[in-house]
Tab-separated table of C-alpha atoms and ligand atoms in Angstrom:
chain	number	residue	atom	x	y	z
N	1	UNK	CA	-8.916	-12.835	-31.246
N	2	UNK	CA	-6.888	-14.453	-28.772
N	3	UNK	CA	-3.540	-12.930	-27.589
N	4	UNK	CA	-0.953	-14.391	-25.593
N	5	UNK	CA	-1.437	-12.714	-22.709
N	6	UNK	CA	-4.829	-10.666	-22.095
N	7	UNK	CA	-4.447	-7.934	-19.241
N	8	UNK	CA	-7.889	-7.170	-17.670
N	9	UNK	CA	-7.508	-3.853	-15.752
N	10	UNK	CA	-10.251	-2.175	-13.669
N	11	UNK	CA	-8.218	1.024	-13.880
N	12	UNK	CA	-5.471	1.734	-16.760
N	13	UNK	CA	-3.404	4.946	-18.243
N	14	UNK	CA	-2.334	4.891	-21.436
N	15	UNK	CA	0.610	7.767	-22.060
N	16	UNK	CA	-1.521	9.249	-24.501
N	17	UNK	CA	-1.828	13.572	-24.495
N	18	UNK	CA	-4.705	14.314	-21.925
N	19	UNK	CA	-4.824	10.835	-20.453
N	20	UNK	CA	-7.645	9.926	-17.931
N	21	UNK	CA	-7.629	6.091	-15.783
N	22	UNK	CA	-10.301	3.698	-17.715
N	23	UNK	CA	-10.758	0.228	-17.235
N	24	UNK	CA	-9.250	-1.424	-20.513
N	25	UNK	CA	-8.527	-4.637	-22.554
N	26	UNK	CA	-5.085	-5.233	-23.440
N	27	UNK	CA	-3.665	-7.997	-25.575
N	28	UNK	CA	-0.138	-8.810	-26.153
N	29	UNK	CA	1.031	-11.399	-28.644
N	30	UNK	CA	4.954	-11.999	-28.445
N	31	UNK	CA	6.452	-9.593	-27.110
N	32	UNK	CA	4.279	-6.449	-28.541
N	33	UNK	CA	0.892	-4.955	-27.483
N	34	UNK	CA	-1.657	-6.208	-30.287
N	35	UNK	CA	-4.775	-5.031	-29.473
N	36	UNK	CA	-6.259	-2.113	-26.492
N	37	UNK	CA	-10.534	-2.119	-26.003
N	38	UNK	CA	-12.510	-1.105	-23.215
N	39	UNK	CA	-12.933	-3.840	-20.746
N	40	UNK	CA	-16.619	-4.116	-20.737
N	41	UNK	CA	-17.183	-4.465	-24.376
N	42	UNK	CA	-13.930	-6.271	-25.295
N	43	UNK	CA	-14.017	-9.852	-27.033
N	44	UNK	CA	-10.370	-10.446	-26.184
N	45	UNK	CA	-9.135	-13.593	-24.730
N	46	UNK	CA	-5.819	-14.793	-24.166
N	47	UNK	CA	-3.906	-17.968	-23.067
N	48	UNK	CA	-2.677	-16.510	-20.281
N	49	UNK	CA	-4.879	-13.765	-18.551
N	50	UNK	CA	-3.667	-11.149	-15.809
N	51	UNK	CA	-6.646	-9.795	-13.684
N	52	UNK	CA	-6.084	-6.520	-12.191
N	53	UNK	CA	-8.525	-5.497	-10.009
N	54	UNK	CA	-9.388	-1.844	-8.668
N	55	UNK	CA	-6.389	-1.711	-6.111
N	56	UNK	CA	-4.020	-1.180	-8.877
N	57	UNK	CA	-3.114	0.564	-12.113
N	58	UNK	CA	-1.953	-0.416	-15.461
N	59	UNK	CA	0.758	1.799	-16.953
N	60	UNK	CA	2.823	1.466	-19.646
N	61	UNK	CA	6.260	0.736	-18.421
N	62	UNK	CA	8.457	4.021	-17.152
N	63	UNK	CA	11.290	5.194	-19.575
N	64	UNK	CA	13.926	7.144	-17.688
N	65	UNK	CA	15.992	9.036	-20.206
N	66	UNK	CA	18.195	10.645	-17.557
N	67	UNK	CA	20.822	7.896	-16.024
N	68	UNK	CA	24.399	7.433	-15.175
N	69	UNK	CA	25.383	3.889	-15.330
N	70	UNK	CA	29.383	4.411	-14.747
N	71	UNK	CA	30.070	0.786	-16.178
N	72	UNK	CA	32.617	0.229	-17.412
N	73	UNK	CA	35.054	2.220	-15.785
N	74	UNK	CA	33.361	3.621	-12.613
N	75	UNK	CA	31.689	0.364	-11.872
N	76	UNK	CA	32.125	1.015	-7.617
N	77	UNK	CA	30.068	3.717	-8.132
N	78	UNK	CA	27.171	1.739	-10.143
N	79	UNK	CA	26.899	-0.578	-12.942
N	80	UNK	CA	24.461	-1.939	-15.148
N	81	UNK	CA	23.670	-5.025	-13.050
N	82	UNK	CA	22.116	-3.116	-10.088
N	83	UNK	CA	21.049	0.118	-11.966
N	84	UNK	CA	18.448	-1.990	-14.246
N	85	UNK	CA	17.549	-4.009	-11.302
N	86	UNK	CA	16.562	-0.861	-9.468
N	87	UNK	CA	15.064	0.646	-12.525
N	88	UNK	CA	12.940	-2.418	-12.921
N	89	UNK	CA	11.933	-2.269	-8.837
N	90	UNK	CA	10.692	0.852	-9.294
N	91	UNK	CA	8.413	0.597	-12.807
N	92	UNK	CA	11.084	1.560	-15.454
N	93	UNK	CA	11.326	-0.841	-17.983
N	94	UNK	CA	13.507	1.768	-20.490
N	95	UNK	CA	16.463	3.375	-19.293
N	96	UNK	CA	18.856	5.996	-21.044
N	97	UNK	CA	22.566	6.131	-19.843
N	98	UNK	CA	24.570	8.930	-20.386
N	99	UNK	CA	27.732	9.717	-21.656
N	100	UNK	CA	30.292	10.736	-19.279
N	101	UNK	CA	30.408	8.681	-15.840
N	102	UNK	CA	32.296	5.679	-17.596
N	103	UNK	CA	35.997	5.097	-19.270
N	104	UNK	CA	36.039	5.822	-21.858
N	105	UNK	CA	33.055	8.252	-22.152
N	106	UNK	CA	30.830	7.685	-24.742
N	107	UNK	CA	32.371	10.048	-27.414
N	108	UNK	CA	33.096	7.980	-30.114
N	109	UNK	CA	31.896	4.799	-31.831
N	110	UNK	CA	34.697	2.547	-30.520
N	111	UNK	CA	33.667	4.229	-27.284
N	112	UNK	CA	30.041	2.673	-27.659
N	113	UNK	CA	31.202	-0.329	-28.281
N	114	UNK	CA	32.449	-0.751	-25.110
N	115	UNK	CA	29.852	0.307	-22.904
N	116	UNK	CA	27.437	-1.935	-25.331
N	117	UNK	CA	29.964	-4.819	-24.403
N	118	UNK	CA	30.034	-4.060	-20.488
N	119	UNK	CA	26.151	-3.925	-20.804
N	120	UNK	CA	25.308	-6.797	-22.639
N	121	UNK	CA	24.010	-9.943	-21.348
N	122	UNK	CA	23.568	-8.273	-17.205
N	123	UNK	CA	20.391	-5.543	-18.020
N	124	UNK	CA	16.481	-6.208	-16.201
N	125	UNK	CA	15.396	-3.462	-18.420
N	126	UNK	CA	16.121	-2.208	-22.022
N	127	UNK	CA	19.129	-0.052	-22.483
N	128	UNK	CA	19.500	3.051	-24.720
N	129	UNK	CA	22.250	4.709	-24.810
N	130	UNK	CA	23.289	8.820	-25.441
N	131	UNK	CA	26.508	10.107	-27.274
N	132	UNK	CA	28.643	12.988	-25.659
N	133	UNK	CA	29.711	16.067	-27.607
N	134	UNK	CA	33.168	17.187	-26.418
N	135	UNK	CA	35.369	20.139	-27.812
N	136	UNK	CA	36.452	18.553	-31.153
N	137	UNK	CA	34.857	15.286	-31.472
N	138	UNK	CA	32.244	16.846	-34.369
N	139	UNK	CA	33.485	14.142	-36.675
N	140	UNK	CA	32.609	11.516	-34.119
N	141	UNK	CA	28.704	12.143	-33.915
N	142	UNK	CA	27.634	10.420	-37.260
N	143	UNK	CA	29.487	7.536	-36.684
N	144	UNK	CA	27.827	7.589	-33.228
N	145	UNK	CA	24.612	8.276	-34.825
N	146	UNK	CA	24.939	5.192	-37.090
N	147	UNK	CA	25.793	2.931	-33.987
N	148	UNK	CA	22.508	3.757	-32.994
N	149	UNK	CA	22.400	6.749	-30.269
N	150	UNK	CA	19.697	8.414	-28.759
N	151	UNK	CA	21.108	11.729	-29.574
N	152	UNK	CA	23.838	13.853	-27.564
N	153	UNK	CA	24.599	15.452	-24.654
N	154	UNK	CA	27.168	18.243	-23.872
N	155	UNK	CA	27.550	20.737	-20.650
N	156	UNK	CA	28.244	24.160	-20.865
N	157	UNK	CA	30.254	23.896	-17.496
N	158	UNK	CA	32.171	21.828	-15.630
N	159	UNK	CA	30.941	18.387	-15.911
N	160	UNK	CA	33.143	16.506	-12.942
N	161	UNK	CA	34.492	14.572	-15.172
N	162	UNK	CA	37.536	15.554	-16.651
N	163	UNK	CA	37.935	13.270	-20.020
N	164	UNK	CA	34.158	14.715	-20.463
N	165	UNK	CA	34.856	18.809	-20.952
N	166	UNK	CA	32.485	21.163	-21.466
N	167	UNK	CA	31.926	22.937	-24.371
N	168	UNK	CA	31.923	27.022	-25.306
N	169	UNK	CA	28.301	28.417	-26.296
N	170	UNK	CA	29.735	28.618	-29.821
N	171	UNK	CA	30.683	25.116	-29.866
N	172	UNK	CA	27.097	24.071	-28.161
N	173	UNK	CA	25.659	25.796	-31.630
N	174	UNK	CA	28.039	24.027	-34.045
N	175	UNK	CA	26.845	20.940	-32.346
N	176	UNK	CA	23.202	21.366	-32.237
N	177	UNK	CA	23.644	22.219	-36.101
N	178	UNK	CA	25.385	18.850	-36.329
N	179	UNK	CA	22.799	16.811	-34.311
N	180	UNK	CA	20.058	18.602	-35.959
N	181	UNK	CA	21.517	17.073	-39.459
N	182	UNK	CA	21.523	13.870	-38.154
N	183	UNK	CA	17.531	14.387	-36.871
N	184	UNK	CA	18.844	14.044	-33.169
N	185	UNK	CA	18.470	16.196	-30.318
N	186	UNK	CA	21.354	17.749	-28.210
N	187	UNK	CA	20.903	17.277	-24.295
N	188	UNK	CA	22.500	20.763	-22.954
N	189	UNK	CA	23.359	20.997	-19.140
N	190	UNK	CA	22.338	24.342	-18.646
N	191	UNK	CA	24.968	26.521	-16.249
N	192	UNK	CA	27.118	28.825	-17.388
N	193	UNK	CA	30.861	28.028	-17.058
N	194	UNK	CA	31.911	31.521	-17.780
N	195	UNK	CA	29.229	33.352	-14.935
N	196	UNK	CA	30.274	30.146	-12.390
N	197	UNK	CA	34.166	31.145	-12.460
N	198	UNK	CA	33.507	34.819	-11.659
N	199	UNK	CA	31.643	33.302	-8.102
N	200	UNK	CA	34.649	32.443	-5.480
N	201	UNK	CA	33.248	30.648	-2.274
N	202	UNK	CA	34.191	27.680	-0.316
N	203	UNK	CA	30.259	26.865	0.823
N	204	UNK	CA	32.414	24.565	3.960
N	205	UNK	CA	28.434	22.601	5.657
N	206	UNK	CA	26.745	25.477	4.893
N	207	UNK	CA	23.640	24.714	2.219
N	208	UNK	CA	22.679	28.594	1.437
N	209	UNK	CA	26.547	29.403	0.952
N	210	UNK	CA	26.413	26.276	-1.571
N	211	UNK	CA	23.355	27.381	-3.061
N	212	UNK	CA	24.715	30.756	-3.219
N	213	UNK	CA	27.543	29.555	-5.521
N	214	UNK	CA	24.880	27.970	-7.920
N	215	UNK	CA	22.536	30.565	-8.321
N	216	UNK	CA	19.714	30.341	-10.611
N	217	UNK	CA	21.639	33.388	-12.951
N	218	UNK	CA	23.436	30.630	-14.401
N	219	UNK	CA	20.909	28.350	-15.351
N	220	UNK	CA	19.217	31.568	-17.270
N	221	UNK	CA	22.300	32.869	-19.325
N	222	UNK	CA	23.019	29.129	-20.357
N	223	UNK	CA	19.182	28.685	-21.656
N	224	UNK	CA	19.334	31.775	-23.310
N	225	UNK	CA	22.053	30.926	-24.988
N	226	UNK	CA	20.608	27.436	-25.632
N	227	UNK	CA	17.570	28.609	-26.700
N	228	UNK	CA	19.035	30.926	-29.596
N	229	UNK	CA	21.634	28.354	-30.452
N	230	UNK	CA	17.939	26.281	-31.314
N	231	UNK	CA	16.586	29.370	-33.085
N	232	UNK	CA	19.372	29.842	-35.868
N	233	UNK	CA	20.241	25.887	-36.734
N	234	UNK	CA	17.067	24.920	-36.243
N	235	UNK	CA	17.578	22.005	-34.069
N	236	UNK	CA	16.413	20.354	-31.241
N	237	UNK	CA	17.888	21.727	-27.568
N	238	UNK	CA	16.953	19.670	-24.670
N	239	UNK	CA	17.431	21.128	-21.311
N	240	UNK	CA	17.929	18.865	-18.719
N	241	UNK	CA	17.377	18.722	-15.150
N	242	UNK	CA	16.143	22.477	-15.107
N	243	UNK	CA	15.999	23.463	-11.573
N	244	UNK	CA	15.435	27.776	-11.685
N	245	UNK	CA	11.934	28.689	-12.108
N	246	UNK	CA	13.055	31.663	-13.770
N	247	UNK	CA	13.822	30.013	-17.069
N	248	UNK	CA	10.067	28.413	-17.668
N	249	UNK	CA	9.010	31.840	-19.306
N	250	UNK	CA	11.901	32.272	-21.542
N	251	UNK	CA	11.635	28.400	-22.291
N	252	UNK	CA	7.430	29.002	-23.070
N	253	UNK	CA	8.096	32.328	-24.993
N	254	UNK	CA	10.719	30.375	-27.687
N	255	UNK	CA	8.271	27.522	-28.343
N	256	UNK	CA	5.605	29.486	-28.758
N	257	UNK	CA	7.818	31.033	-31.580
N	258	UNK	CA	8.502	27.808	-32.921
N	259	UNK	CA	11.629	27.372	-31.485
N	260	UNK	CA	12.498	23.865	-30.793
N	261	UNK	CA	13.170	23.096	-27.197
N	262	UNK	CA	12.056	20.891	-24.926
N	263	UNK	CA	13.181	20.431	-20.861
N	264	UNK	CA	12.604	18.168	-17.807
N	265	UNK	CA	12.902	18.494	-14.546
N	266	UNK	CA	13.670	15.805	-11.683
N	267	UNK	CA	12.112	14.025	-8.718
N	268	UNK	CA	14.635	16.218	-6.109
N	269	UNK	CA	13.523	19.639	-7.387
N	270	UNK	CA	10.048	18.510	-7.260
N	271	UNK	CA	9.983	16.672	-4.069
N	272	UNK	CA	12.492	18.499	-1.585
N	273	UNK	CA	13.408	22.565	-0.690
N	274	UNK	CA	16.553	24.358	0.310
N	275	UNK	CA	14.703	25.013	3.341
N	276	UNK	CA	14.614	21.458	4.806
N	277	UNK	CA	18.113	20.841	3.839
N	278	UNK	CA	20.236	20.625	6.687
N	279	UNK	CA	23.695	22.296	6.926
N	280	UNK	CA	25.924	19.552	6.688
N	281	UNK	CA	23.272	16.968	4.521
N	282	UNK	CA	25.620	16.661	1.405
N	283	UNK	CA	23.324	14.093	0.270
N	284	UNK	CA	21.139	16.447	-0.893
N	285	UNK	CA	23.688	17.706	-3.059
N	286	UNK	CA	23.031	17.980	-7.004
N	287	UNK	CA	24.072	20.558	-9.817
N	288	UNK	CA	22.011	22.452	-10.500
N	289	UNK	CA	21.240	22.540	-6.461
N	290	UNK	CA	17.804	22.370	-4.789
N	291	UNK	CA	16.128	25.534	-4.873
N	292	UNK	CA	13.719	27.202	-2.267
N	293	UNK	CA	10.351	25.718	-1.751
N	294	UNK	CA	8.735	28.881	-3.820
N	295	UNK	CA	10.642	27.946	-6.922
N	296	UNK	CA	9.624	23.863	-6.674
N	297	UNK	CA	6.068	24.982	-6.561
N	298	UNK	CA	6.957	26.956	-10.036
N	299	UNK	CA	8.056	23.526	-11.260
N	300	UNK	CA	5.039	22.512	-11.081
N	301	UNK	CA	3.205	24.814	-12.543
N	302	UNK	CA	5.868	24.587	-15.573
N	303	UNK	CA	4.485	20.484	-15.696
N	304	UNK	CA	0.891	22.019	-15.283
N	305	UNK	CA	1.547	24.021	-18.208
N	306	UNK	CA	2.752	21.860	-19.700
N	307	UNK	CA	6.587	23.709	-20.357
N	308	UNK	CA	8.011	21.273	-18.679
N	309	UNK	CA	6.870	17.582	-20.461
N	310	UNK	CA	9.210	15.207	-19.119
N	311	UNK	CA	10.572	13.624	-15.096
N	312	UNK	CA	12.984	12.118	-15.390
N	313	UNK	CA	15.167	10.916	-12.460
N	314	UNK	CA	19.030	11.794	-12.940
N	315	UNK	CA	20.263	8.991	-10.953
N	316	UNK	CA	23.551	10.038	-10.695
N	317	UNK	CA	24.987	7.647	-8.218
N	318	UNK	CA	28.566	7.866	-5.655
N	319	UNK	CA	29.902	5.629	-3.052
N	320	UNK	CA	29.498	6.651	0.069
N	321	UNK	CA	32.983	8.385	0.890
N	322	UNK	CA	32.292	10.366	-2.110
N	323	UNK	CA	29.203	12.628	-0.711
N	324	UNK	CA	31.768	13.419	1.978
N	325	UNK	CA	29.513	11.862	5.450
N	326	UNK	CA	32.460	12.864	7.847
N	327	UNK	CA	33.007	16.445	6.683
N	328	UNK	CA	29.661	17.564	5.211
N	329	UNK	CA	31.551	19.961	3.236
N	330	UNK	CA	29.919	21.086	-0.153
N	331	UNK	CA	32.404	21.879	-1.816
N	332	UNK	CA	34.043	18.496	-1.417
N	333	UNK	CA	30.849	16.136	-1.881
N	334	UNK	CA	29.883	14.517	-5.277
N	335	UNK	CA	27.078	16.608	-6.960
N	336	UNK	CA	24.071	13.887	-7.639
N	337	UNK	CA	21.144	12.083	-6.028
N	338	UNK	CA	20.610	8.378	-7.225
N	339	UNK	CA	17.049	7.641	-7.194
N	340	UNK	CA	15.930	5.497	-10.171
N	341	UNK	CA	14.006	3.162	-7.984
N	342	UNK	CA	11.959	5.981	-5.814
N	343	UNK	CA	11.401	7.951	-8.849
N	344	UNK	CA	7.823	7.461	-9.223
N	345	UNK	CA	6.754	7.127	-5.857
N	346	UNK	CA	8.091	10.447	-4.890
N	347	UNK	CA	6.825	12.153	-8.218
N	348	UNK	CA	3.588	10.501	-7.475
N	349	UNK	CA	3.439	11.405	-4.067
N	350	UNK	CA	3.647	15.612	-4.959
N	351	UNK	CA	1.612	15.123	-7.894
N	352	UNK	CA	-1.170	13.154	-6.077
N	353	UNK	CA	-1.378	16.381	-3.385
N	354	UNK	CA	-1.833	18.702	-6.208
N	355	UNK	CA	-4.533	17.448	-8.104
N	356	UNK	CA	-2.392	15.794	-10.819
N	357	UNK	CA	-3.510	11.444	-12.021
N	358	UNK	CA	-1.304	8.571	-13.406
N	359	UNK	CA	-2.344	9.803	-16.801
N	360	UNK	CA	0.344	12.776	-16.281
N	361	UNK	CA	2.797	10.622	-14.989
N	362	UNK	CA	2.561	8.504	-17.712
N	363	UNK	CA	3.105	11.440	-19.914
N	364	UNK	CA	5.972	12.833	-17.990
N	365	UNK	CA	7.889	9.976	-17.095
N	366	UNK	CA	6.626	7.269	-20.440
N	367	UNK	CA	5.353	8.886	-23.331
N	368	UNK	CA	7.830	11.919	-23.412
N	369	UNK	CA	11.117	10.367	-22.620
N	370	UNK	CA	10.928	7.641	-24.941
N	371	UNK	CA	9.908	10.738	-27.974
N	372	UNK	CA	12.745	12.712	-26.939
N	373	UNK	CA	15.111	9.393	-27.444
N	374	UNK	CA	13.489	8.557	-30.279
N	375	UNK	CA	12.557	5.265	-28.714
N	376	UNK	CA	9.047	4.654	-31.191
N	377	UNK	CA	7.901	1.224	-29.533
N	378	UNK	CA	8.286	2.628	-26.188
N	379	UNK	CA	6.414	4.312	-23.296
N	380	UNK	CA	2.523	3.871	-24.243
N	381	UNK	CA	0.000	1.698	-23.947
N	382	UNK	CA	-1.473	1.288	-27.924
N	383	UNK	CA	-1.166	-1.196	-30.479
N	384	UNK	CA	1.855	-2.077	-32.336
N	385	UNK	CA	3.842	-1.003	-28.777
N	386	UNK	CA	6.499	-2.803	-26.750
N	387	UNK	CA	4.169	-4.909	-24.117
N	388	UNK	CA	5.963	-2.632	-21.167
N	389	UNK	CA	4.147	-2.132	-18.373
N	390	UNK	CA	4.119	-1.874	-14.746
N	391	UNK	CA	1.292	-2.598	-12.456
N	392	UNK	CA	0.989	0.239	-9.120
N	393	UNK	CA	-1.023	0.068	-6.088
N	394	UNK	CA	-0.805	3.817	-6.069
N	395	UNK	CA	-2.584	4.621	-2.683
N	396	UNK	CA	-0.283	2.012	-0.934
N	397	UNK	CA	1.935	4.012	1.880
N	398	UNK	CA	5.526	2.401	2.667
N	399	UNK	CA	8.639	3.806	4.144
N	400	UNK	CA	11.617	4.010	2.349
N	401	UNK	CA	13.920	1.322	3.811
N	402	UNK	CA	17.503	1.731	2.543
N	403	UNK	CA	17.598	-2.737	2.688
N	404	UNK	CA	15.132	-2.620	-0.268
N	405	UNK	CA	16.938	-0.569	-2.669
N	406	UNK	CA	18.657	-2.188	-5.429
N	407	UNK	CA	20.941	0.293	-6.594
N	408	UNK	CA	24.920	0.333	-5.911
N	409	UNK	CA	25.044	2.183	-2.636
N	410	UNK	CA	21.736	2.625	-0.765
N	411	UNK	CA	23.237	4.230	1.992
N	412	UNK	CA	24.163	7.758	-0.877
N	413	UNK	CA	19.983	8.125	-0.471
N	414	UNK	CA	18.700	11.331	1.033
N	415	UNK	CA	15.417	9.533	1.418
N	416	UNK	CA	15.490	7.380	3.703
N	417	UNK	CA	12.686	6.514	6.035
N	418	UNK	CA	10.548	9.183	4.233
N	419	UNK	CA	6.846	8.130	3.747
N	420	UNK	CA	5.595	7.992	-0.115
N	421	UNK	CA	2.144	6.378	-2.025
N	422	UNK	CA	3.102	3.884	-4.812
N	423	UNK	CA	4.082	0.527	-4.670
N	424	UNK	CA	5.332	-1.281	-7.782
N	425	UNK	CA	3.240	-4.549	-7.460
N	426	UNK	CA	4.970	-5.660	-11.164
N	427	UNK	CA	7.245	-4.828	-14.129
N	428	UNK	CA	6.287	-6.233	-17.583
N	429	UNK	CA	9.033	-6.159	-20.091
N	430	UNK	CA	8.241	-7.488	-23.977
N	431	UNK	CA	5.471	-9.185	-22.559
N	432	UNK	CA	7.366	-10.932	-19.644
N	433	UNK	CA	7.562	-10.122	-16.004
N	434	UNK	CA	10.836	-9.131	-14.978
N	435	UNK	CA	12.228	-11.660	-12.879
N	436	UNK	CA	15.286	-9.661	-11.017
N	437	UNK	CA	17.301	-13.522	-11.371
N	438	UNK	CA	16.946	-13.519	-14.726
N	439	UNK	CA	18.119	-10.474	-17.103
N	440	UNK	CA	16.025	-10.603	-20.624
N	441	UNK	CA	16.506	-6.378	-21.034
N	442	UNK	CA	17.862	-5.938	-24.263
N	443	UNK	CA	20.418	-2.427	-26.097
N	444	UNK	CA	18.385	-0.228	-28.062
N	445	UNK	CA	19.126	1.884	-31.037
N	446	UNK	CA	16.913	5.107	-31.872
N	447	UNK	CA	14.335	4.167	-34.724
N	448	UNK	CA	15.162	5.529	-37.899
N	449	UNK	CA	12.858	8.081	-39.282
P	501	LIG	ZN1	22.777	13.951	-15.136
């Protein structure tokens, strides 16, 4: 058979369960995979061929289901122009955005529309996109459904944003009941609003006072609460960004009673401690915060175990005035960390110290995003799949140089200069190399069925 492009890698991962690197065969014709053999017995050839030798690994391409784009509406802060070219610098070929950082949010049809428009025509990488779930708008999400979203997202506390408000514990069930009818899952940021307004403190620089005002007590109410609003309508709850340890046992116990819920964590919990945060180092600040170093390495533990099956990267980007660099105050600074493009270098850089391979990753940070937004071509390597890859010299060291990130605002990075293993020799999108002059990313819809 001969494909249009043949891949030849000494060492590949495929984002299937269990996952080990093999050297492997892969043949794209168009823009989808059409054929994956082991190298030394494969008959493949292809028009074009792509040697990879034993320096690098073949993955299939990253899908980050977690990302605020902020276009339109927010574009200072980041827009779809720079996000996708720093998702495609740094191996993700599939992002999700979410719902609330743009005007409008994404809470109705017409609502979609717009962001579709703003997007269209400037992506690197494909584009999915998530509906919000606000107090009321229950009519909205089959309409939204039908327009092709990933599913839905709702917080039970503040969200910053104040045309996205959160919604009550009752109104998270109704929802999930809602979602679950329209076979989509509900995204649930997990803090209580109701155990956060009985905390008063003004955390000023101080990073224990702010993590004092964000303890993990409210990430375990809210994914109680999540958890039974799963049990009685039967649909899927998604926790996202779970930072407290505390909840993994609660979150194991429910599936193992058939309960359906799924969570992720993120690169910052996994990679950095309230210990080494500085007084003062606002941009380290994220909701839910950065715990203490004994509750990261409970993280992952919950990815060893496999509680835990996604990482996914919460870029959740600011300008610079917004993380508050004069005053350091907490209080004050915006709550997120935008790291799309050092996403898998950090994760890989923990997970290569604790015994973990680029098969998990590609689990974590392919395979299981792209199932939990329905996204059926993406995130593995096997036939009939999207032809997404991206090619990593994972034992390469570099520094993290604020010049070379492509996202809105480098400078909002609390990783700068930091030394990490995984460099991102190549992204393949639909069978094409991305070429950051020359946007060929395309919006999804979920698959039906
Ligand atoms: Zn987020």
């Amino acid at each position: 058979m001969t494909a249009d492009l043949l891949i030849r890698a000494a060492r590949a991962v495929t984002g299937s369960p269990g996952d080990a690197e093999r050297p492997l065969a892969v043949g794209v014709t168009g823009t989808r995979i059409i054929a994956v053999e082991p190298l030394s017995s494969s008959r493949l050839s292809g028009r074009d061929v792509l040697e990879l030798g034993p320096d690098v690994v073949l993955m299939p391409g990253l899908v980050d289901s977690h990302v605020h784009v902020c276009e339109p509406g927010n574009t200072e802060w980041e827009g779809f122009a720079t996000a996708t070219r720093a998702a495609a610098a740094g191996g993700i070929t599939t992002l999700v955005d979410m719902p609330l950082d743009s005007v409008p949010t994404t809470v109705s049809a017409g609502a979609l529309q717009v962001k579709r428009t703003a997007a269209s025509g400037q992506c690197h990488v494909d584009v999915g996109f998530w509906g919000g779930v606000i107090p009321g708008n229950g009519p909205e999400l089959a309409p939204l459904a039908d327009a092709g979203v990933t599913g839905f997202k709702c917080f039970l506390a503040d969200s910053g944003s104040p045309d996205f408000p959160p919604v009550s514990p009752a109104q998270m069930t109704e929802a999930l009941g809602l979602a679950a009818g329209l076979d989509r899952p509900l995204l649930v940021h997990a803090e209580s609003a109701e155990a956060a307004a009985a905390i008063q403190a003004a955390p000023g620089r101080s990073y224990a006072k702010y993590l004092a005002t964000s303890p993990r007590g409210l990430e375990n109410l809210a994914v109680a609460q999540v958890i039974e609003a799963a049990r009685v309508t039967g649909g899927h709850a998604h926790i996202v960004h779970l930072s407290s340890s505390d909840a993994l046992p609660m979150i194991a116990s429910a599936r193992r009673e058939g309960v359906r819920i799924t969570a992720e964590t993120c690169p910052h919990y996994l990679t950095l401690s309230a210990e080494e945060i500085g007084d003062g180092e606002t941009a380290c600040k994220c909701s839910p915060p950065i715990r203490e170093a004994g509750n990261r390495e409970l993280l992952w533990s919950g990815l060893r175990d496999r509680v835990l099956e996604l990482v996914v990267s919460d870029h959740s980007p600011c300008t610079p005035d917004m993380k508050e660099p004069g005053t350091g105050d907490f209080a004050r600074a915006w709550g997120g960390i935008a790291s799309l493009q050092l996403s898998l270098p950090l994760v890989w850089t923990q997970a290569r110290s604790r015994g973990f391979g680029l098969g998990d990753i590609a689990a974590w940070m392919s395979a299981a995003p792209a199932r939990l937004a329905g996204l059926t071509a993406k995130g593995r390597i096997a036939e009939g799949y999207d032809a997404d890859f991206c090619v990593l010299a994972p034992d390469e060291p570099f520094a993290v140089d604020e010049g070379q990130l492509h996202h809105k605002h480098p400078a909002t990075t609390p990783y700068a200069g930091r030394r990490l293993y995984g460099v991102v020799r190549a992204s393949i999108l639909r069978g094409q190399k991305i070429d950051l002059g020359q946007p060929h990313g395309q919006l999804l819809s979920r698959d039906a069925g």
